[in-house]
Coordinates of C-alpha atoms in Angstrom, one line a residue:
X10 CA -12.7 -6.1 -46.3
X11 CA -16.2 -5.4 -45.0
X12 CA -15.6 -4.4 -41.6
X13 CA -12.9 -2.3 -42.3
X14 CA -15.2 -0.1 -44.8
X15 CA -17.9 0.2 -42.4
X16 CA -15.4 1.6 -40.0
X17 CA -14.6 4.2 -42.4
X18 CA -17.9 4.8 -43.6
X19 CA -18.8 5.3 -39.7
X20 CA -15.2 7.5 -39.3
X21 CA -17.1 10.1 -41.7
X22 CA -19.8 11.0 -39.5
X23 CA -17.9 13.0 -36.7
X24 CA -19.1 12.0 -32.7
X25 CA -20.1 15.2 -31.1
X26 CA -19.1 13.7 -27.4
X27 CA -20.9 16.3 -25.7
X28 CA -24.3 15.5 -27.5
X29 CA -23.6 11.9 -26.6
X30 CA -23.0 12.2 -23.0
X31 CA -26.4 14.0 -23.2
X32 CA -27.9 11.4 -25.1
X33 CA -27.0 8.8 -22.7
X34 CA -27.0 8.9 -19.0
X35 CA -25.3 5.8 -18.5
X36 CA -22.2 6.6 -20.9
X37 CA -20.0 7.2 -18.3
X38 CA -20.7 4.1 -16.6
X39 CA -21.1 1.6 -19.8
X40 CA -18.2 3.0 -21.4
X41 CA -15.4 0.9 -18.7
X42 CA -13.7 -1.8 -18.1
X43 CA -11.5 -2.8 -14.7
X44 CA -8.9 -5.5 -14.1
X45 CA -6.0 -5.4 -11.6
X46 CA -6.6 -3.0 -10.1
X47 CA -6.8 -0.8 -13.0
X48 CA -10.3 0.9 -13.7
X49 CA -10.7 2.4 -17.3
X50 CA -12.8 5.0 -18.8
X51 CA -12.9 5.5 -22.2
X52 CA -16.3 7.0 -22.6
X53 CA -14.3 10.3 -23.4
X54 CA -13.1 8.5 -27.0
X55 CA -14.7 9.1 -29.7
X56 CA -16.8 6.0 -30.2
X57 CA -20.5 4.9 -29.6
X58 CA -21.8 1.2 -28.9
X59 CA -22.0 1.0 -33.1
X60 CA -18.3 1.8 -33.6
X61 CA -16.8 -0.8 -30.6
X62 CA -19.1 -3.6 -32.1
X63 CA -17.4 -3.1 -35.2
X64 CA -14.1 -2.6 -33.9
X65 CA -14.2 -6.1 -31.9
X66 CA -15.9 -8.0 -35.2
X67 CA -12.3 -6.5 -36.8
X68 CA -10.3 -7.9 -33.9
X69 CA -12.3 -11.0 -35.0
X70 CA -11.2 -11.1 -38.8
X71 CA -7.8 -10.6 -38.0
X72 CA -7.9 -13.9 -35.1
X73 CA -7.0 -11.5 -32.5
X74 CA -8.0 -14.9 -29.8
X75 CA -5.2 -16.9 -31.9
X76 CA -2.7 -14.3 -32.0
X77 CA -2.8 -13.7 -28.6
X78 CA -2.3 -17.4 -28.0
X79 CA 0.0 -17.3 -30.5
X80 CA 2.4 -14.7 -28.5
X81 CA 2.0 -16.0 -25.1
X82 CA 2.4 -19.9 -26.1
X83 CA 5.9 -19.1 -27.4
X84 CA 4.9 -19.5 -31.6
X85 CA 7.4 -17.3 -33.7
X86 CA 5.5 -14.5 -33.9
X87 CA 8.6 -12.1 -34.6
X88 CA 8.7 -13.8 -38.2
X89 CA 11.1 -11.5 -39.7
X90 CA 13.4 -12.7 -37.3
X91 CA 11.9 -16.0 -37.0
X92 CA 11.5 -16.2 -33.0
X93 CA 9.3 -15.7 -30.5
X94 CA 8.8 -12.8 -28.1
X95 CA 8.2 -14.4 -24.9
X96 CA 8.1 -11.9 -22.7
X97 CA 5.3 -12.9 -20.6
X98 CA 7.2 -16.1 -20.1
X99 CA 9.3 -14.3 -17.6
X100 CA 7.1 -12.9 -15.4
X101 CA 5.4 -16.9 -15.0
X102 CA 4.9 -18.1 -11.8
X103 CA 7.4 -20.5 -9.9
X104 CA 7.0 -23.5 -11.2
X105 CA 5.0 -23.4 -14.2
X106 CA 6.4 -24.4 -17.3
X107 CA 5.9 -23.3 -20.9
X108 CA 7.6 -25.6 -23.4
X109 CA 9.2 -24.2 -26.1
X110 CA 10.9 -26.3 -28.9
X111 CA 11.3 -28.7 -26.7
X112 CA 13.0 -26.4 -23.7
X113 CA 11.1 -25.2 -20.8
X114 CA 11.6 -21.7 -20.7
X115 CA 9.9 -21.2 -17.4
X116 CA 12.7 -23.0 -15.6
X117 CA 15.3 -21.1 -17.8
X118 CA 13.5 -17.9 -16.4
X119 CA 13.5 -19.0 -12.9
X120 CA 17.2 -20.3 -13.0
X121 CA 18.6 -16.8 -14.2
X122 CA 16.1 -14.7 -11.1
X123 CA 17.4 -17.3 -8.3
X124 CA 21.3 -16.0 -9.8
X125 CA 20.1 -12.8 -9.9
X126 CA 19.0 -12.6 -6.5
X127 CA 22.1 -14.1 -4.7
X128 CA 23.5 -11.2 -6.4
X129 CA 20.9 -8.8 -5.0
X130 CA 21.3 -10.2 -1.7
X131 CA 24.9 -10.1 -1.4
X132 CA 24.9 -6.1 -2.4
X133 CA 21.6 -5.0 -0.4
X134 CA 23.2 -6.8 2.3
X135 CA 27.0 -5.7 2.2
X136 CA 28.3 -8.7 1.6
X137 CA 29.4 -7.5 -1.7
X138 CA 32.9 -5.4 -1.4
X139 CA 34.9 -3.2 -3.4
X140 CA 38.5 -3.4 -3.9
X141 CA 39.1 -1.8 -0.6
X142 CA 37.0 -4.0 1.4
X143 CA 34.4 -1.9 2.0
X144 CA 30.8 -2.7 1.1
X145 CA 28.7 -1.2 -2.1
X146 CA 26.8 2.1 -1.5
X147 CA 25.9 2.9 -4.9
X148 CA 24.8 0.9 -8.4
X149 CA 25.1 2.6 -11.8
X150 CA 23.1 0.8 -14.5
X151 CA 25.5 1.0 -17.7
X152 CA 22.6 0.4 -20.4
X153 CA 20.1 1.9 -23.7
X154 CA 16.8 1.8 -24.7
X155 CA 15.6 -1.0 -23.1
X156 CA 18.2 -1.7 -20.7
X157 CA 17.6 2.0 -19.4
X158 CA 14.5 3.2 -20.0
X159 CA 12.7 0.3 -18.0
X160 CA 14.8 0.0 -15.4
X161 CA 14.7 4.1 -15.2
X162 CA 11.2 4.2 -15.1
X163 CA 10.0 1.0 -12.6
X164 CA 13.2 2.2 -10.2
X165 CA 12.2 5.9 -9.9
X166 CA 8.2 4.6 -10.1
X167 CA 8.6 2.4 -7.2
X168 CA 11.5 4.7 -4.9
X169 CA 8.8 4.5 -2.1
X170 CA 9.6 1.4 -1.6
X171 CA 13.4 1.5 -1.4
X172 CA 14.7 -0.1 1.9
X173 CA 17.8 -0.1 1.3
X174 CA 20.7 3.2 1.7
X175 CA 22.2 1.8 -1.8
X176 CA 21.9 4.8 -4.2
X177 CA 20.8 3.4 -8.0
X178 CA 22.1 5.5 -10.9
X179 CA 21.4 4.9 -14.7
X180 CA 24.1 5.8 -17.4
X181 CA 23.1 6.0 -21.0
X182 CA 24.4 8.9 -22.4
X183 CA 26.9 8.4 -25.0
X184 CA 28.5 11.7 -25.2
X185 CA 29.9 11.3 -21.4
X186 CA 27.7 13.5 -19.6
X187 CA 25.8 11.8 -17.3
X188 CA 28.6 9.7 -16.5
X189 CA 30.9 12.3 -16.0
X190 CA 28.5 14.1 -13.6
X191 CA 28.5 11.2 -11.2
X192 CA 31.8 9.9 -11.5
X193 CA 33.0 13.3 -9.9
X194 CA 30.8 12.8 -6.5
X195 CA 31.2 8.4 -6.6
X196 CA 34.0 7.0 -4.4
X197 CA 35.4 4.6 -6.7
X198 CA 35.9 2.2 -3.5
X199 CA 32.0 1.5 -3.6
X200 CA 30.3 1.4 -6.9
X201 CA 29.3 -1.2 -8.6
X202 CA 28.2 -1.1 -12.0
X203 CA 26.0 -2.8 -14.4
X204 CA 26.5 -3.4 -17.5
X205 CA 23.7 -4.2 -19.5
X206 CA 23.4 -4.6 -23.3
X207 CA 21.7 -7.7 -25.2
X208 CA 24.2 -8.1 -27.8
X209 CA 27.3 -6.6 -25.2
X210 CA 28.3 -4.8 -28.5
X211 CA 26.2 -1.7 -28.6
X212 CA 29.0 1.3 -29.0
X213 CA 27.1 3.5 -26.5
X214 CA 27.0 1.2 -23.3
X215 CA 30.4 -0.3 -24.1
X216 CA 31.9 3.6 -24.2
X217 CA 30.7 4.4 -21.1
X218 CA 31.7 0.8 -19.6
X219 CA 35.3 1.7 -20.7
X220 CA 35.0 5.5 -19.1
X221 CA 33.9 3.2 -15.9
X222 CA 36.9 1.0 -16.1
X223 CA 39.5 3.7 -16.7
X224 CA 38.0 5.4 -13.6
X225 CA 38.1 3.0 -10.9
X226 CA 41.8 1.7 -12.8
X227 CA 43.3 5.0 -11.6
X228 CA 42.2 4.6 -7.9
X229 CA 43.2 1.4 -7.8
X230 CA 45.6 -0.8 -11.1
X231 CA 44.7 -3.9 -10.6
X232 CA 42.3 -5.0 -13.0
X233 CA 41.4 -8.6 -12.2
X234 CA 40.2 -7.3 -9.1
X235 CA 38.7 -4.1 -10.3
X236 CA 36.7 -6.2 -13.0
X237 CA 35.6 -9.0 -10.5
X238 CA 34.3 -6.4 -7.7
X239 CA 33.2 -3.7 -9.3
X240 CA 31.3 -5.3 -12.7
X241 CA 27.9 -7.4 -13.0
X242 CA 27.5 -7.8 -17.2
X243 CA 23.9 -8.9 -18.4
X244 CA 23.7 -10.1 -21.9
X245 CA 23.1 -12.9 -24.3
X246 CA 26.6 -13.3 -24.9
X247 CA 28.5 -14.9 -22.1
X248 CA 31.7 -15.2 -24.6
X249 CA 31.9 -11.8 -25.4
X250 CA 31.3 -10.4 -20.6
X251 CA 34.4 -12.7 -20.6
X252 CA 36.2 -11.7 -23.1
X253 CA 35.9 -7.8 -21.3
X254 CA 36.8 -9.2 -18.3
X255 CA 33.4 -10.0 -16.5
X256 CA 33.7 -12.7 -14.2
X257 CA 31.1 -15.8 -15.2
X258 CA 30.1 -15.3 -11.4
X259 CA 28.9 -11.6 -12.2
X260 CA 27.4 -12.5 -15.4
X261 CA 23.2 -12.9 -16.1
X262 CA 21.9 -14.1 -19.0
X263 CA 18.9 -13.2 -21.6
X264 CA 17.9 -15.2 -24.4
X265 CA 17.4 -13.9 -28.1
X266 CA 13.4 -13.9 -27.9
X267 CA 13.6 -11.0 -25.0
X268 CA 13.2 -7.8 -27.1
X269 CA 15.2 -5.0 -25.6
X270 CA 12.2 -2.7 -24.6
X271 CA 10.4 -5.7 -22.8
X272 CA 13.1 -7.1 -21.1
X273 CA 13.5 -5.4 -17.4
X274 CA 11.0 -8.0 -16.4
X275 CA 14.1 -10.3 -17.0
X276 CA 17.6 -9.8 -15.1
X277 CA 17.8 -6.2 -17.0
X278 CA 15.3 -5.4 -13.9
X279 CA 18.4 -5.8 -11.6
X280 CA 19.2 -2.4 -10.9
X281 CA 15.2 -2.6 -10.0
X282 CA 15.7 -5.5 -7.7
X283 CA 18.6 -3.7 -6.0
X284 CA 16.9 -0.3 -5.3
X285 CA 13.4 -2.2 -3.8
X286 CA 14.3 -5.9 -3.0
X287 CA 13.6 -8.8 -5.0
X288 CA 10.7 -9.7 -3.2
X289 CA 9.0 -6.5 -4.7
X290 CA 10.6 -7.0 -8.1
X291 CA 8.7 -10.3 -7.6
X292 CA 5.4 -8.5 -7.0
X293 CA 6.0 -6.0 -10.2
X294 CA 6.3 -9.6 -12.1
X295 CA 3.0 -10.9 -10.2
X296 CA 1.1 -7.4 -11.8
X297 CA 2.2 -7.9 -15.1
X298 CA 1.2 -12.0 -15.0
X299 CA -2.1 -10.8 -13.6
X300 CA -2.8 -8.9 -16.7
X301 CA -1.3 -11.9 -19.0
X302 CA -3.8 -13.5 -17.2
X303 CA -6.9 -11.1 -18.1
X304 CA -5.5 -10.3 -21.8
X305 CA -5.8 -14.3 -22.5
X306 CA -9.0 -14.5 -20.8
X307 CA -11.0 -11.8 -20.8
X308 CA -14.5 -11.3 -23.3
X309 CA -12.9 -8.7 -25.7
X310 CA -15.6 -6.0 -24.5
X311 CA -13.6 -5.9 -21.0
X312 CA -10.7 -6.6 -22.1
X313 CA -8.4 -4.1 -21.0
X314 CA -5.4 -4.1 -23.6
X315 CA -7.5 -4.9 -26.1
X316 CA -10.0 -2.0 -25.9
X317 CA -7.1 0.3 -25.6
X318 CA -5.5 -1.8 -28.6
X319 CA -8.7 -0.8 -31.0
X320 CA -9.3 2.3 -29.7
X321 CA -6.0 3.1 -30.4
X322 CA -6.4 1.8 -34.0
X323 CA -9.9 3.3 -34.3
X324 CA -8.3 7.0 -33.5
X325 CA -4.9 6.6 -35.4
X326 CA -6.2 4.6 -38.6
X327 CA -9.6 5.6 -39.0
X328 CA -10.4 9.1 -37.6
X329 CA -6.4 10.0 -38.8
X330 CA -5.3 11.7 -35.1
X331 CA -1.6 11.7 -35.4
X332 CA -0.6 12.2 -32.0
X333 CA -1.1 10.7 -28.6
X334 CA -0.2 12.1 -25.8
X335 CA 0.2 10.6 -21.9
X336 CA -0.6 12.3 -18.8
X337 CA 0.5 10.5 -15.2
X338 CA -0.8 12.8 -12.5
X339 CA 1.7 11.4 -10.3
X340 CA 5.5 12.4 -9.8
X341 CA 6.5 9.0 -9.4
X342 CA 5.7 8.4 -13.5
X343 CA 7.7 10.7 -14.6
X344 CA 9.6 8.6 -17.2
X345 CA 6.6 6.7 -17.8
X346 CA 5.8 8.8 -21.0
X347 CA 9.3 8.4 -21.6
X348 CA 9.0 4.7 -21.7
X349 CA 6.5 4.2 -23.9
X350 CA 7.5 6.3 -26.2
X351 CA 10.1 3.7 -27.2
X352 CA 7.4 1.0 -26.0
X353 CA 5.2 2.2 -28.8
X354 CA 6.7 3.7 -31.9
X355 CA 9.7 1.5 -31.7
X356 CA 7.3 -1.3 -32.2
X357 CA 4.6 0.0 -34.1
X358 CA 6.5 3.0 -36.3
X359 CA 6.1 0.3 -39.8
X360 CA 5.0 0.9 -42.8
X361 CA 5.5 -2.6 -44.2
X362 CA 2.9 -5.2 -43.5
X363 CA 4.1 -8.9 -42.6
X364 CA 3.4 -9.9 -45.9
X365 CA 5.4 -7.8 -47.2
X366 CA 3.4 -5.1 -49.0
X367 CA 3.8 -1.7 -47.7
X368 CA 1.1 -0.1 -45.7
X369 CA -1.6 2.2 -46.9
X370 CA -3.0 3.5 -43.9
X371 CA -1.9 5.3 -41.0
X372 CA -0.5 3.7 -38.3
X373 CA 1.3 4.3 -35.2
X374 CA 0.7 8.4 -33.8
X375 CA 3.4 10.1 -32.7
X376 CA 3.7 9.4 -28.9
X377 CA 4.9 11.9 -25.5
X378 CA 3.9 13.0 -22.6
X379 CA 5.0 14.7 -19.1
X380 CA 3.7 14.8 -15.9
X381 CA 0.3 16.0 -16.0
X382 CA 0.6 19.1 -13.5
X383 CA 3.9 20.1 -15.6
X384 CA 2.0 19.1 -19.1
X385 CA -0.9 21.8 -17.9
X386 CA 2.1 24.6 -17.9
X387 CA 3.4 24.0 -21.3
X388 CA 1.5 21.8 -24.2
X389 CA -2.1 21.7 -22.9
X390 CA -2.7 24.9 -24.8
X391 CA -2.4 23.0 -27.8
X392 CA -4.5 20.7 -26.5
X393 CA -7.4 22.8 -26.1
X394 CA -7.3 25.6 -28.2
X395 CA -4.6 24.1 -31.5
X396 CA -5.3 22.8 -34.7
X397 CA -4.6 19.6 -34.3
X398 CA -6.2 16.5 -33.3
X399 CA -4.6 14.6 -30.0
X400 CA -5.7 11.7 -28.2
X401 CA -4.9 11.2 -24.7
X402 CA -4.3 8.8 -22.0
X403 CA -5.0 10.2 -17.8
X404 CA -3.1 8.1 -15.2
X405 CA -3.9 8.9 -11.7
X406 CA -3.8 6.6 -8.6
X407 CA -6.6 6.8 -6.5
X408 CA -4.8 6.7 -3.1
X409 CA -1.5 8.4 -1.9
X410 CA -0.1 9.1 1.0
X411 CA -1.7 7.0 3.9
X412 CA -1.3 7.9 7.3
X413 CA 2.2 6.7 7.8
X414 CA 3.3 8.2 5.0
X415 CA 1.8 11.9 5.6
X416 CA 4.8 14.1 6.4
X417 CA 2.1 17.1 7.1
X418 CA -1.0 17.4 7.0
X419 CA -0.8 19.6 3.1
X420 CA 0.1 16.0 1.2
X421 CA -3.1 14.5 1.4
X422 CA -4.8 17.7 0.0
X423 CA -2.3 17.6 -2.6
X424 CA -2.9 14.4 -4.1
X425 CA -6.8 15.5 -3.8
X426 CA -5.6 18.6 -6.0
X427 CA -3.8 16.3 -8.5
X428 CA -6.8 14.4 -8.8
X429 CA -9.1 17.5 -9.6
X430 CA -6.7 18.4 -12.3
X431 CA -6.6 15.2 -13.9
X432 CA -10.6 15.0 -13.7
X433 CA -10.7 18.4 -14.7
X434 CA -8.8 18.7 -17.8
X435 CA -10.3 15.1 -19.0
X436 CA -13.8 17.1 -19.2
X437 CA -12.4 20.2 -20.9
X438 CA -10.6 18.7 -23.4
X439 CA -14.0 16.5 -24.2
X440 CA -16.7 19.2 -23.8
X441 CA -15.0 22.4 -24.3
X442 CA -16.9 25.7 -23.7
X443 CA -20.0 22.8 -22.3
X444 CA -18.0 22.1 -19.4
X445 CA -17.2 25.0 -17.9
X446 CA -19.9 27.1 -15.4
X447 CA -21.8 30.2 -16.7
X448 CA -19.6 31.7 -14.7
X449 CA -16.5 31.7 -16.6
X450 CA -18.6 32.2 -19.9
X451 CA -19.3 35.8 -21.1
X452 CA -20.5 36.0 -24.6
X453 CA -20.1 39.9 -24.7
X454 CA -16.3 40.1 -23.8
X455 CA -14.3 41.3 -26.5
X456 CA -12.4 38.6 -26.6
X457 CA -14.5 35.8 -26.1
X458 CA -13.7 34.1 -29.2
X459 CA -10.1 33.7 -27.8
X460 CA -11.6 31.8 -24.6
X461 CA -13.4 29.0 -26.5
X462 CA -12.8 25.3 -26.0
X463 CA -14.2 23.9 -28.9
X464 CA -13.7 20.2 -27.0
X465 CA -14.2 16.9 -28.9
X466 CA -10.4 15.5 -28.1
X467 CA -10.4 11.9 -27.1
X468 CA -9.4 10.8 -24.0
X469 CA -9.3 8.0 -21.9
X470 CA -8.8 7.8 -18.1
X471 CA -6.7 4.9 -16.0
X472 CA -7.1 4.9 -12.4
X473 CA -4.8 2.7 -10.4
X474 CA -6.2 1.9 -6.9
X475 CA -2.6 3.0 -5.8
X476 CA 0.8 2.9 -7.3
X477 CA 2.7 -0.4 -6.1
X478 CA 5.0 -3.0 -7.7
X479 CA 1.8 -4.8 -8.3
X480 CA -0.1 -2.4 -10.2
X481 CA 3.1 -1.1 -11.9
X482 CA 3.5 -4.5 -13.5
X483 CA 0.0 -4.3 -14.5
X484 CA -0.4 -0.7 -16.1
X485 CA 3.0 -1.5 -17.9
X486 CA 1.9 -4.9 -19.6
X487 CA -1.0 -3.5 -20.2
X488 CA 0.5 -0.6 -22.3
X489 CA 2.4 -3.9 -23.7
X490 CA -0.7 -6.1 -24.8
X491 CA -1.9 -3.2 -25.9
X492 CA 0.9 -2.4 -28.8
X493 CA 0.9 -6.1 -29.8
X494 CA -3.5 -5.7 -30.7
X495 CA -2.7 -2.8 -32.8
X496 CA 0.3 -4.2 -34.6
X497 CA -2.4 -7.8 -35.2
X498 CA -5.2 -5.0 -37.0
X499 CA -2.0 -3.2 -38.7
X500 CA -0.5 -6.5 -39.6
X501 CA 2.8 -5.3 -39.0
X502 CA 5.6 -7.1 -37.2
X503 CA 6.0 -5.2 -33.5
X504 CA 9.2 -7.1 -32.6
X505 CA 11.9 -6.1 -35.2
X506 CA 13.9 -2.6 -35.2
X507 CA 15.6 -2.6 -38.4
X508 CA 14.8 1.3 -38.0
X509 CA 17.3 1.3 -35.1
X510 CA 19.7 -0.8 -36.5
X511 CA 20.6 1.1 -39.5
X512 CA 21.3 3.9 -37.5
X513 CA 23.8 1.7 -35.5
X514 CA 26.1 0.6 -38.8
X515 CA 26.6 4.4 -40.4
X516 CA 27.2 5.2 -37.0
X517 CA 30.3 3.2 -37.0
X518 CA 31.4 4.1 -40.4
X519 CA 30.9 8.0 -39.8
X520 CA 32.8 7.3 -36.2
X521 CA 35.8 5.5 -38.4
X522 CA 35.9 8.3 -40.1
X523 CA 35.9 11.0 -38.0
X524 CA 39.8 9.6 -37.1
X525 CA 41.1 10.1 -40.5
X526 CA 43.1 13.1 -41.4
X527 CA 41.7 13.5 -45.0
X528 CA 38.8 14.7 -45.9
X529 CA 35.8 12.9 -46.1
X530 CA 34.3 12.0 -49.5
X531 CA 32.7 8.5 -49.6
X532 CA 29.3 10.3 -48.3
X533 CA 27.0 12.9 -49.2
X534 CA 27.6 16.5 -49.8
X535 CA 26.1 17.6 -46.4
X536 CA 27.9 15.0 -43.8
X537 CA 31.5 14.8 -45.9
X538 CA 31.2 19.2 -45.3
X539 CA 30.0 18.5 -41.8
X540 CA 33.0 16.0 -40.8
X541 CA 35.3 19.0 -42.3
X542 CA 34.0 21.3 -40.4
X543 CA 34.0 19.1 -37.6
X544 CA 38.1 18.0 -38.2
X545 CA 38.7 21.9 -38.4
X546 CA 37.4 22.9 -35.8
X547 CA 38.7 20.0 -33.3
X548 CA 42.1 20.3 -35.0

């Protein structure tokens, strides 16, 4: 393929950014794109005008416009497992349909949100009573991957606009802990929980639903009413909530094209809904639709996703950086990285084209992050002054704290310190030694040479005009549209996780066996003298 040799022709002739930036007076201000509420700079990558030109006339080869109508018009673009992945579908507005094999899956949306929100209702309210009579003061979300990690993230993203004294916990440990931690400071006379699980067979959220159920059967034994006031299931199997005991009046539903990792914009988002009202849970839908909107629309050369999409291709395939890294300067993130993590290389971690063949390039980097101001204090130095190559992704809203908010009169000069930080490492990490003032620069100190910044890392920078349910629901489909462009240029499926579910099946056989009183032998050498050990030792 033509294109795809130029790049790497162009890939062998390293960018020196800091000669660029000289070069060009205007690269800062060429090199950006902005759509709800979302400003990007990615003048910091590694690119020039010669390298995005070529990148978009790939996007081209590979129909990037017709895949993208392709996902959002519901065609089966998960085609190892024959279905689509409509997960813009349910963040469409009220009313507007999107026909599916012959079902409107907009109204199926809309019908599950209206039951979801007589449910939120009923606990923000108090309507909704334990066995005792007395009303709901705390949620625990009972879910895994997806049906934590989302929830998790938008919940403790979005706690500024709790209204409500309802406490929202999230289980998804399966070795106890977390559950055991808050099942010793609950009152088992007010908690609810949720349990949430696509297939309501996953062994991890159905443990810990059981360790719920024994707990609140000891304060009070009787389990039709324990079961009807203190469970909510959310699943695609409305057979198997029953047959646990869930009460069809506490069940939600999903459908089979809402992949696990991009479903809390569906009733998985309850435990959202709860914490900050549906009407805000609403607004985090609106933001993501907004950027649905602008990823459909847009000229690829401001396209949001889409220059993050080849960018993120250009740095992974072509220049071979392994590793990505994301940096929220903002507290509120903090399991943003977290997120994406599964967001990205649960998707993209392939190595087998959609044809079939295997891959012979790189593809998805190896993905974390932290808080930035925590980040500064532990990998940065890598960052700087390692071996390795990293691109990196700056997250910082532009305003915090407004006058109602301001508890003293420090907070506002905080943010303004978070925002130098995030500015200020951005420019290091691009121009090394270059950025800093004379200053700080002495070429006669014996240990100079352990004080350089050789520079050069990629980076690109998101500014949010503030962190709201609106913008949220942007900068998280964003990160979205964005996974689905690379997988198009990798021509890999981003919507299977036969990865994950291998792991799930010798789980159960190891677990089967760690009950029998023999020794093990039907496995390998290392896990049959592990599971000895293990029996030993346990007794």
């Amino acid at each position: 393929m033509t294109t795809w040799h130029d790049l790497q022709a162009l890939a062998r002739t390293p960018i020196d950014l800091q000669q660029r930036f000289a070069d060009d007076e205007t690269r800062g201000q060429r090199l950006s794109a902005f759509a709800c509420d979302i400003y990007m700079d990615f003048s910091k990558q590694a690119i020039d005008d010669e390298v995005l030109a070529k990148l978009i006339q790939l996007a081209d080869t590979f129909d990037l416009s017709q895949k993208i109508s392709d996902l959002i018009t519901g065609e089966k673009v998960n085609d190892t497992e024959q279905r689509a992945a409509l997960h813009t579908a349910l963040r469409l507005p009220k009313g507007e349909a999107l026909i599916v094999d012959g079902v409107d899956v907009g109204h199926q949306v809309h019908d599950s949100l209206d039951k979801c929100e007589i449910l939120v209702n009923r606990i923000r309210s108090g309507v909704w009573r334990g066995y005792s009579g007395k009303a709901i003061r705390d949620v625990v979300n009972i879910g895994v991957g997806g049906s934590d990690l989302g929830p998790l993230m938008a919940a403790t993203a979005l706690s500024e606009w709790a209204d409500t004294d309802i406490c929202v916990h999230f289980v998804s440990n399966m070795d106890g802990t977390q559950l055991d931690s808050l099942l010793k400071v609950l009152n088992p006379q007010t908690t609810l929980f949720i349990i949430s699980s696509k297939s309501f067979g996953t062994i991890d959220t159905l443990s810990n639903a059981k360790t719920a159920l024994s707990w609140l059967l000891a304060a009070h034994d009787h389990k039709p009413t324990i079961l009807r006031r203190h469970f909510i299931g959310i699943s695609t199997r409305p057979d198997k909530m029953s047959d646990w005991g869930i009460h069809s009046d506490n069940q939600l539903l999903l459908w089979d094209w809402v992949g696990g990792r991009f479903s809390m914009w569906s009733v998985i988002g309850l435990a959202i809904a709860v914490r900050i009202g549906m009407a805000n849970f609403r607004a985090l839908l609106a933001g993501a639709h907004e950027m649905d909107r602008h990823f459909a629309k847009a000229d690829f050369s401001k396209n949001l996703p889409v220059l993050m999409g080849l960018i993120g291709v250009w740095n992974a395939t072509f220049l071979g950086i392994n590793a990505h890294t994301v940096l929220p300067y903002d507290g509120r993130l903090e399991y943003f990285p977290n997120y994406l993590t599964q967001l990205e290389m649960e998707s993209n971690g392939k190595s087998v084209k959609r044809c079939g063949e295997s891959v012979d390039y790189g593809t998805c980097p190896i993905l974390w992050g932290d808080i930035g101001s925590n980040a500064q204090h532990a990998f940065y130095q890598l960052l700087h002054q390692g071996t390795q190559r990293v691109s990196c992704d700056f997250i910082t809203p532009i305003r915090r704290y407004n006058d109602a908010q301001v508890a003293n009169a420090y907070l506002a000069d905080q943010h303004k310190l978070s925002l130098a930080n995030c500015l200020a490492q951005s420019q290091v990490l691009a121009f090394g030694n270059a950025a800093l003032p004379s200053s700080m620069i002495n070429s006669t100190d014996d240990f100079a040479k352990f004080k350089e910044y050789r520079g050069n890392q990629p980076s690109t920078t998101l500014l949010l005009s503030d962190l709201n349910p609106k913008t949220l629901g942007a900068l998280i489909a964003l990160y979205e549209h964005k996974v689905y462009v690379m997988s198009v240029l990798w021509q890999i499926n981003p919507f299977d996780q036969w990865g994950v579910e291998v792991g799930k099946v010798m789980a159960n056989r190891v677990y089967d066996e760690l009950s029998s009183v023999h020794d093990a032998d039907q496995f390998d050498s290392s896990t049959n003298t592990l599971l000895s050990v293990i029996k030993r030792i346990r007794g």
